[in-house]
CSV table of C-alpha atoms in Angstrom, one decimal:
chain,number,residue,atom,x,y,z
A,1018,UNK,CA,0.0,0.1,0.0
A,1019,UNK,CA,1.5,3.4,-1.1
A,1020,UNK,CA,-0.6,5.9,0.8
A,1021,UNK,CA,-3.7,7.7,0.3
A,1022,UNK,CA,-4.9,7.9,-3.3
A,1023,UNK,CA,-7.2,10.6,-4.6
A,1024,UNK,CA,-8.8,10.7,-8.0
A,1025,UNK,CA,-9.1,12.8,-10.1
A,1026,UNK,CA,-6.0,15.1,-9.2
A,1027,UNK,CA,-7.7,17.9,-11.2
A,1028,UNK,CA,-11.3,18.6,-12.4
A,1029,UNK,CA,-12.5,21.6,-14.2
A,1030,UNK,CA,-16.2,21.9,-14.6
A,1031,UNK,CA,-19.0,24.4,-15.5
A,1032,UNK,CA,-21.1,25.9,-12.8
A,1033,UNK,CA,-24.1,23.8,-12.3
A,1034,UNK,CA,-22.6,20.5,-12.9
A,1035,UNK,CA,-22.1,17.7,-10.5
A,1036,UNK,CA,-18.7,16.4,-9.7
A,1037,UNK,CA,-17.4,13.3,-7.7
A,1038,UNK,CA,-14.0,12.9,-6.0
A,1039,UNK,CA,-12.8,9.3,-4.7
A,1040,UNK,CA,-10.4,8.6,-2.0
A,1041,UNK,CA,-8.6,5.3,-1.4
A,1042,UNK,CA,-7.2,5.3,2.3
A,1043,UNK,CA,-4.5,3.3,3.6
A,1044,UNK,CA,-6.1,-0.3,3.9
A,1045,UNK,CA,-5.7,-0.7,7.6
A,1046,UNK,CA,-6.8,2.9,8.6
A,1047,UNK,CA,-10.4,2.9,9.8
A,1048,UNK,CA,-10.7,6.7,9.9
A,1049,UNK,CA,-11.3,8.8,6.9
A,1050,UNK,CA,-11.4,12.6,6.8
A,1051,UNK,CA,-12.2,15.2,4.0
A,1052,UNK,CA,-10.9,18.5,4.2
A,1053,UNK,CA,-11.2,21.7,1.8
A,1054,UNK,CA,-8.5,24.1,1.3
A,1055,UNK,CA,-8.6,27.4,-0.6
A,1056,UNK,CA,-5.6,29.6,-1.6
A,1057,UNK,CA,-3.7,30.9,1.5
A,1058,UNK,CA,-5.7,29.1,4.0
A,1059,UNK,CA,-5.3,25.9,5.9
A,1060,UNK,CA,-7.5,23.0,5.5
A,1061,UNK,CA,-11.0,23.2,6.8
A,1062,UNK,CA,-12.7,20.1,8.1
A,1063,UNK,CA,-15.7,18.8,6.0
A,1064,UNK,CA,-16.7,15.4,7.3
A,1065,UNK,CA,-15.2,12.1,8.7
A,1066,UNK,CA,-16.0,8.5,8.7
A,1067,UNK,CA,-15.2,5.8,11.2
A,1068,UNK,CA,-15.5,2.5,9.1
A,1069,UNK,CA,-18.6,3.1,7.0
A,1070,UNK,CA,-20.4,5.3,9.7
A,1071,UNK,CA,-20.2,9.3,9.0
A,1072,UNK,CA,-19.6,10.6,12.4
A,1073,UNK,CA,-19.5,14.2,12.0
A,1074,UNK,CA,-20.3,16.8,9.2
A,1075,UNK,CA,-19.1,20.3,9.4
A,1076,UNK,CA,-21.7,23.2,8.7
A,1077,UNK,CA,-19.5,23.9,5.8
A,1078,UNK,CA,-20.9,20.9,4.2
A,1079,UNK,CA,-24.1,22.3,2.6
A,1080,UNK,CA,-26.9,20.2,1.2
A,1081,UNK,CA,-25.1,20.1,-2.3
A,1082,UNK,CA,-22.2,18.1,-0.7
A,1083,UNK,CA,-22.6,14.5,0.1
A,1084,UNK,CA,-19.9,11.9,1.2
A,1085,UNK,CA,-20.1,8.3,1.4
A,1086,UNK,CA,-17.8,5.3,2.5
A,1087,UNK,CA,-20.2,2.4,1.7
A,1088,UNK,CA,-17.8,-0.6,2.7
A,1089,UNK,CA,-15.6,1.2,5.2
A,1090,UNK,CA,-12.7,1.3,2.5
A,1091,UNK,CA,-12.8,4.0,-0.3
A,1092,UNK,CA,-14.9,7.2,0.1
A,1093,UNK,CA,-16.7,9.4,-2.3
A,1094,UNK,CA,-17.3,13.2,-2.3
A,1095,UNK,CA,-19.9,14.4,-4.5
A,1096,UNK,CA,-20.7,18.1,-5.1
A,1097,UNK,CA,-24.0,18.8,-6.8
A,1098,UNK,CA,-24.9,21.9,-8.8
A,1099,UNK,CA,-21.4,23.3,-8.3
A,1100,UNK,CA,-20.8,27.0,-7.7
A,1101,UNK,CA,-17.7,29.2,-8.2
A,1102,UNK,CA,-17.2,29.2,-4.5
A,1103,UNK,CA,-16.7,25.5,-4.5
A,1104,UNK,CA,-13.3,25.9,-6.4
A,1105,UNK,CA,-10.8,24.5,-3.9
A,1106,UNK,CA,-8.4,21.5,-3.0
A,1107,UNK,CA,-10.4,18.7,-1.7
A,1108,UNK,CA,-8.0,16.7,0.7
A,1109,UNK,CA,-8.5,13.2,2.1
A,1110,UNK,CA,-6.8,11.9,4.9
A,1111,UNK,CA,-6.8,8.7,7.0
A,1112,UNK,CA,-5.7,7.3,10.2
A,1113,UNK,CA,-5.7,4.3,12.4
A,1114,UNK,CA,-7.8,4.1,15.6
A,1115,UNK,CA,-9.2,6.9,17.6
A,1116,UNK,CA,-8.1,10.0,15.6
A,1117,UNK,CA,-5.3,10.9,18.0
A,1118,UNK,CA,-3.0,9.1,15.6
A,1119,UNK,CA,-0.9,10.7,12.9
A,1120,UNK,CA,-2.9,11.4,9.7
A,1121,UNK,CA,-1.9,10.5,6.3
A,1122,UNK,CA,-2.9,12.8,3.6
A,1123,UNK,CA,-3.6,12.3,-0.2
A,1124,UNK,CA,-2.3,14.7,-2.7
A,1125,UNK,CA,-5.7,16.3,-3.1
A,1126,UNK,CA,-8.2,16.8,-5.9
A,1127,UNK,CA,-8.3,20.3,-7.3
A,1128,UNK,CA,-11.6,21.5,-8.3
A,1129,UNK,CA,-12.0,24.6,-10.8
A,1130,UNK,CA,-15.5,25.7,-11.4
A,1131,UNK,CA,-15.9,28.1,-14.3
B,775,UNK,CA,-11.0,34.7,15.0
B,776,UNK,CA,-9.0,31.4,14.0
B,777,UNK,CA,-8.6,29.0,17.0
B,778,UNK,CA,-5.1,28.4,15.7
B,779,UNK,CA,-2.8,31.4,15.1
B,780,UNK,CA,0.6,31.0,13.4
B,781,UNK,CA,3.5,33.5,13.2
B,782,UNK,CA,5.0,34.5,11.0
B,783,UNK,CA,2.8,34.1,7.9
B,784,UNK,CA,5.8,34.2,5.7
B,785,UNK,CA,9.5,33.7,6.4
B,786,UNK,CA,12.4,34.0,4.2
B,787,UNK,CA,15.8,32.6,5.5
B,788,UNK,CA,19.2,32.1,4.3
B,789,UNK,CA,20.5,28.4,4.0
B,790,UNK,CA,22.0,27.4,7.2
B,791,UNK,CA,19.8,29.6,9.5
B,792,UNK,CA,18.1,28.3,12.4
B,793,UNK,CA,14.3,28.8,11.9
B,794,UNK,CA,11.3,28.9,14.4
B,795,UNK,CA,7.7,28.8,13.5
B,796,UNK,CA,5.2,29.5,16.2
B,797,UNK,CA,1.7,28.3,16.9
B,798,UNK,CA,-0.7,29.6,19.5
B,799,UNK,CA,-4.3,28.2,20.2
B,800,UNK,CA,-7.1,29.1,22.2
B,801,UNK,CA,-8.8,25.8,23.1
B,802,UNK,CA,-8.1,22.8,25.3
B,803,UNK,CA,-6.5,20.3,23.1
B,804,UNK,CA,-5.6,16.6,23.3
B,805,UNK,CA,-2.9,16.6,20.5
B,806,UNK,CA,-1.1,19.1,18.3
B,807,UNK,CA,0.1,18.4,14.8
B,808,UNK,CA,2.8,19.9,12.7
B,809,UNK,CA,2.4,19.3,8.9
B,810,UNK,CA,4.3,20.3,5.8
B,811,UNK,CA,2.7,21.1,2.5
B,812,UNK,CA,4.7,21.5,-0.7
B,813,UNK,CA,3.5,23.2,-3.8
B,814,UNK,CA,0.9,21.1,-5.5
B,815,UNK,CA,-0.8,20.3,-2.5
B,816,UNK,CA,0.8,17.1,-0.8
B,817,UNK,CA,0.7,17.4,3.0
B,818,UNK,CA,3.1,15.4,5.1
B,819,UNK,CA,2.7,14.9,9.0
B,820,UNK,CA,5.8,15.9,10.6
B,821,UNK,CA,5.0,15.5,14.4
B,822,UNK,CA,2.2,15.0,16.6
B,823,UNK,CA,2.6,15.8,20.3
B,824,UNK,CA,0.6,16.4,23.4
B,825,UNK,CA,3.5,17.4,25.7
B,826,UNK,CA,7.1,18.2,25.9
B,827,UNK,CA,9.4,17.9,22.9
B,828,UNK,CA,10.0,15.7,19.7
B,829,UNK,CA,12.9,15.6,17.4
B,830,UNK,CA,13.3,14.0,14.1
B,831,UNK,CA,16.5,14.9,12.1
B,832,UNK,CA,16.8,18.7,11.9
B,833,UNK,CA,13.3,19.3,13.1
B,834,UNK,CA,12.3,19.8,16.6
B,835,UNK,CA,8.8,20.5,17.8
B,836,UNK,CA,7.9,21.8,21.4
B,837,UNK,CA,4.7,22.4,23.1
B,838,UNK,CA,3.7,24.1,26.3
B,839,UNK,CA,0.2,23.1,27.2
B,840,UNK,CA,-0.2,25.7,30.0
B,841,UNK,CA,0.6,28.5,27.6
B,842,UNK,CA,-1.1,26.9,24.7
B,843,UNK,CA,1.8,27.4,22.5
B,844,UNK,CA,3.9,25.2,20.2
B,845,UNK,CA,7.2,25.8,18.3
B,846,UNK,CA,8.7,24.2,15.1
B,847,UNK,CA,12.4,24.6,14.9
B,848,UNK,CA,14.4,23.8,11.9
B,849,UNK,CA,18.2,23.6,12.2
B,850,UNK,CA,20.6,24.1,9.5
B,851,UNK,CA,17.9,25.1,7.1
B,852,UNK,CA,18.2,24.2,3.3
B,853,UNK,CA,16.2,25.1,0.2
B,854,UNK,CA,14.5,21.7,0.1
B,855,UNK,CA,12.9,22.8,3.6
B,856,UNK,CA,11.1,25.3,1.5
B,857,UNK,CA,7.3,24.6,2.1
B,858,UNK,CA,4.3,25.7,4.0
B,859,UNK,CA,4.3,24.5,7.6
B,860,UNK,CA,0.9,24.0,9.1
B,861,UNK,CA,-0.1,23.8,12.8
B,862,UNK,CA,-3.2,21.8,13.6
B,863,UNK,CA,-5.0,21.0,17.0
B,864,UNK,CA,-7.4,18.4,18.1
B,865,UNK,CA,-9.8,19.0,20.7
B,866,UNK,CA,-12.9,16.8,20.9
B,867,UNK,CA,-13.4,17.1,17.1
B,868,UNK,CA,-11.3,16.5,13.9
B,869,UNK,CA,-8.3,18.9,13.4
B,870,UNK,CA,-8.5,22.5,13.3
B,871,UNK,CA,-5.8,24.0,11.1
B,872,UNK,CA,-3.9,27.3,11.2
B,873,UNK,CA,-3.4,29.2,7.9
B,874,UNK,CA,0.2,27.9,7.6
B,875,UNK,CA,3.7,29.7,7.5
B,876,UNK,CA,5.3,29.9,4.1
B,877,UNK,CA,8.9,29.4,4.5
B,878,UNK,CA,11.6,30.1,1.8
B,879,UNK,CA,15.2,29.2,2.3
B,880,UNK,CA,17.4,30.8,-0.2
B,881,UNK,CA,20.7,29.1,-1.1
């Protein structure tokens, strides 16, 4: 296992379209996190899963955003009816255990909404 | 107000200089992370600490829980250390990140 993989790395879409990002965590990691990062800012928490259960969602995660981790392995983050303000880097990270452990980040998926 | 404040925001140093990046936070935490982010987005975890001091190679991280303050030190800095260094804290919920310190080390 070579780490956390994210796909696609870059996505350019038109406003109003739906986009989906995928994250494959390190296989033995049971926690998976989604963060969003805009230019010049630190990452902002969106949501996280422990196994297949979505345990917390940030208020940043509007109704247009949905995340799943159906089998407790890979996760998807879907954004419906994209807006220009959704343009950002979407980062996935995973960790083992209680969340007090070190996070391993993926390289991110950069979204540009035109 | 961000719960995690880093200083300085930007730092330029000459190769070989000793570098200190500071992080202050306003909440009670169970752990503090220092992360490194290179251009293109990849984030690497450098340290996770809840007390005292940790050292890895030329990097040293310290934390003072009472003062709610942590520092990241880089000894004998090198141009390859150029990156954004991010402090993140964990209270009861997933990590809260600072905005990062952009470090440029010039040869």
